PDB file of C-alpha atoms in Angstrom:
ATOM      1  CA  MET O  30      27.000  -0.495  35.031  1.00  0.00           C
ATOM      2  CA  ALA O  31      28.515  -0.617  31.531  1.00  0.00           C
ATOM      3  CA  GLU O  32      26.242  -3.531  30.594  1.00  0.00           C
ATOM      4  CA  LEU O  33      23.211  -1.571  31.751  1.00  0.00           C
ATOM      5  CA  LEU O  34      24.211   1.380  29.563  1.00  0.00           C
ATOM      6  CA  LYS O  35      24.683  -0.909  26.546  1.00  0.00           C
ATOM      7  CA  ILE O  36      21.209  -2.347  27.027  1.00  0.00           C
ATOM      8  CA  MET O  37      19.709   1.102  27.542  1.00  0.00           C
ATOM      9  CA  TRP O  38      21.226   2.423  24.306  1.00  0.00           C
ATOM     10  CA  THR O  39      20.016  -0.516  22.201  1.00  0.00           C
ATOM     11  CA  ILE O  40      16.380  -0.522  23.317  1.00  0.00           C
ATOM     12  CA  PRO O  41      15.323   2.600  21.336  1.00  0.00           C
ATOM     13  CA  VAL O  42      16.762   1.107  18.136  1.00  0.00           C
ATOM     14  CA  ASN O  43      14.705  -2.029  18.563  1.00  0.00           C
ATOM     15  CA  VAL O  44      11.554  -0.039  19.317  1.00  0.00           C
ATOM     16  CA  CYS O  45      11.989   2.149  16.219  1.00  0.00           C
ATOM     17  CA  GLY O  46      12.299  -0.869  13.971  1.00  0.00           C
ATOM     18  CA  CYS O  47       9.184  -2.379  15.487  1.00  0.00           C
ATOM     19  CA  GLU O  48       7.230   0.871  15.111  1.00  0.00           C
ATOM     20  CA  ARG O  49       8.344   1.163  11.489  1.00  0.00           C
ATOM     21  CA  SER O  50       7.144  -2.386  10.840  1.00  0.00           C
ATOM     22  CA  PHE O  51       3.728  -1.718  12.346  1.00  0.00           C
ATOM     23  CA  SER O  52       3.391   1.536  10.376  1.00  0.00           C
ATOM     24  CA  ALA O  53       4.168  -0.273   7.132  1.00  0.00           C
ATOM     25  CA  LEU O  54       1.731  -3.055   7.996  1.00  0.00           C
ATOM     26  CA  ARG O  55      -0.993  -0.502   8.768  1.00  0.00           C
ATOM     27  CA  ARG O  56      -0.462   1.222   5.386  1.00  0.00           C
ATOM     28  CA  ILE O  57      -0.541  -2.072   3.510  1.00  0.00           C
ATOM     29  CA  LYS O  58      -3.644  -3.366   5.282  1.00  0.00           C
ATOM     30  CA  THR O  59      -5.447  -0.056   4.700  1.00  0.00           C
ATOM     31  CA  TYR O  60      -4.568  -0.149   1.006  1.00  0.00           C
ATOM     32  CA  ILE O  61      -5.559  -3.759   0.474  1.00  0.00           C
ATOM     33  CA  ARG O  62      -8.595  -3.600   2.770  1.00  0.00           C
ATOM     34  CA  ASN O  63      -7.950  -6.948   4.417  1.00  0.00           C
ATOM     35  CA  THR O  64      -8.826  -8.926   1.262  1.00  0.00           C
ATOM     36  CA  THR O  65      -5.505 -10.709   1.049  1.00  0.00           C
ATOM     37  CA  GLY O  66      -4.158 -13.835   2.683  1.00  0.00           C
ATOM     38  CA  GLN O  67      -1.646 -13.864   5.513  1.00  0.00           C
ATOM     39  CA  GLU O  68       1.254 -15.116   3.360  1.00  0.00           C
ATOM     40  CA  ARG O  69       0.818 -12.359   0.776  1.00  0.00           C
ATOM     41  CA  LEU O  70       0.433  -9.744   3.502  1.00  0.00           C
ATOM     42  CA  THR O  71       3.671 -10.917   5.119  1.00  0.00           C
ATOM     43  CA  CYS O  72       5.527 -10.745   1.804  1.00  0.00           C
ATOM     44  CA  LEU O  73       4.206  -7.270   1.020  1.00  0.00           C
ATOM     45  CA  ALA O  74       5.172  -6.049   4.484  1.00  0.00           C
ATOM     46  CA  LEU O  75       8.706  -7.417   4.094  1.00  0.00           C
ATOM     47  CA  ILE O  76       9.098  -5.787   0.700  1.00  0.00           C
ATOM     48  CA  ASN O  77       7.885  -2.483   2.094  1.00  0.00           C
ATOM     49  CA  ILE O  78      10.012  -2.603   5.246  1.00  0.00           C
ATOM     50  CA  GLU O  79      13.191  -4.012   3.674  1.00  0.00           C
ATOM     51  CA  GLN O  80      13.214  -2.012   0.462  1.00  0.00           C
ATOM     52  CA  ASP O  81      16.723  -2.993  -0.573  1.00  0.00           C
ATOM     53  CA  TYR O  82      15.669  -6.437  -1.835  1.00  0.00           C
ATOM     54  CA  GLU O  83      16.728  -7.352  -5.333  1.00  0.00           C
ATOM     55  CA  ILE O  84      13.815  -8.960  -7.128  1.00  0.00           C
ATOM     56  CA  ASP O  85      14.486 -11.756  -9.615  1.00  0.00           C
ATOM     57  CA  ILE O  86      11.779 -11.151 -12.213  1.00  0.00           C
ATOM     58  CA  ASP O  87      12.653 -14.329 -14.126  1.00  0.00           C
ATOM     59  CA  ALA O  88      12.060 -16.478 -11.024  1.00  0.00           C
ATOM     60  CA  ILE O  89       8.736 -14.747 -10.346  1.00  0.00           C
ATOM     61  CA  VAL O  90       7.555 -15.255 -13.927  1.00  0.00           C
ATOM     62  CA  ALA O  91       8.698 -18.890 -13.911  1.00  0.00           C
ATOM     63  CA  ASP O  92       6.799 -19.521 -10.667  1.00  0.00           C
ATOM     64  CA  PHE O  93       3.701 -17.767 -12.025  1.00  0.00           C
ATOM     65  CA  VAL O  94       3.769 -19.709 -15.293  1.00  0.00           C
ATOM     66  CA  SER O  95       4.341 -23.059 -13.588  1.00  0.00           C
ATOM     67  CA  LYS O  96       1.077 -22.833 -11.630  1.00  0.00           C
ATOM     68  CA  LYS O  97      -1.319 -23.543 -14.525  1.00  0.00           C
ATOM     69  CA  ASP O  98      -1.136 -25.324 -17.866  1.00  0.00           C
ATOM     70  CA  GLU O  99      -2.943 -22.486 -19.675  1.00  0.00           C
ATOM     71  CA  ARG O 100      -0.213 -20.071 -18.603  1.00  0.00           C
ATOM     72  CA  LYS O 101       2.483 -22.428 -19.856  1.00  0.00           C
ATOM     73  CA  LYS O 102       0.814 -22.639 -23.278  1.00  0.00           C
ATOM     74  CA  PHE O 103       0.310 -18.885 -23.478  1.00  0.00           C
ATOM     75  CA  PHE O 104       3.863 -17.977 -22.515  1.00  0.00           C
ATOM     76  CA  GLU O 105       5.372 -20.606 -24.809  1.00  0.00           C
ATOM     77  CA  ASN O 106       3.359 -19.189 -27.727  1.00  0.00           C
ATOM     78  CA  GLU O 107       4.426 -15.648 -26.852  1.00  0.00           C
ATOM     79  CA  LYS O 108       8.045 -16.722 -26.526  1.00  0.00           C
ATOM     80  CA  ASN O 109       7.954 -18.356 -29.972  1.00  0.00           C
ATOM     81  CA  ASN O 110       6.335 -15.254 -31.492  1.00  0.00           C
ATOM     82  CA  CYS O 111       9.077 -13.004 -30.093  1.00  0.00           C
ATOM     83  CA  ILE O 112      11.925 -15.058 -31.530  1.00  0.00           C
TER      84      ILE O 112
END
């Protein structure tokens, strides 16, 4: 009987988390209008649902810059101009 009560008390918590996730996903998809890829949508949903993430801006910029040679040239020039 005690096990049944433990299970009964944990089910609403799991349902609330799931409902919160679907609500966040619905807001994001409405805002973006389904023009984004699945990976980006997943990342945006996680950021929205788990809002206590610490974002490493330097890692994001480094990843962004590393994608194309033009970006590397631009950011290196800007970095030299700032020094």
